[in-house]
C-alpha angles and dihedrals in degrees: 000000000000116000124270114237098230125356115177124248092244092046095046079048091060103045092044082062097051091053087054096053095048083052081054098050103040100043087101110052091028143036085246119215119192127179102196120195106334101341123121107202104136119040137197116193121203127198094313101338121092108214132206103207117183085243138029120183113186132177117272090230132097089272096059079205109190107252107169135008118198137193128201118213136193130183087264096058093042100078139110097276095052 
């Protein structure tokens, strides 16, 4: 959930992709929240912080409960620093 330094265009295309396809999958069962790229459309927020996860799955009813959150990784985001 913290940004990746650098992250190349093919790669954050990629996962850009893969974020795409999991809002795909999961409409049906969840109201389905992405944040691609840097975009910061669907928030959690945790104690006092307020998080931008690459997917966020809640429940369809009034509540709009959080059910999932996912994160997608690349090589690049899996490193010592991340």
């Amino acid at each position: 959930m913290s940004p990746i330094l650098v992250r190349p265009v093919r790669e954050q295309l990629e996962h850009d992709r893969v974020i795409r396809l999991l809002q795909a999958k999961f409409r049906r069962r969840f109201d389905v929240g992405i944040n691609p790229g840097s975009e910061q459309n669907s928030a959690v927020v945790s104690g006092g912080s307020t998080l931008y996860p690459d997917v966020v799955l809640l429940s369809q009813d009034r509540g709009r409960k959080v059910m999932a959150v996912i994160e997608v990784e690349t090589v690049e985001s899996v490193n010592n620093l991340e």
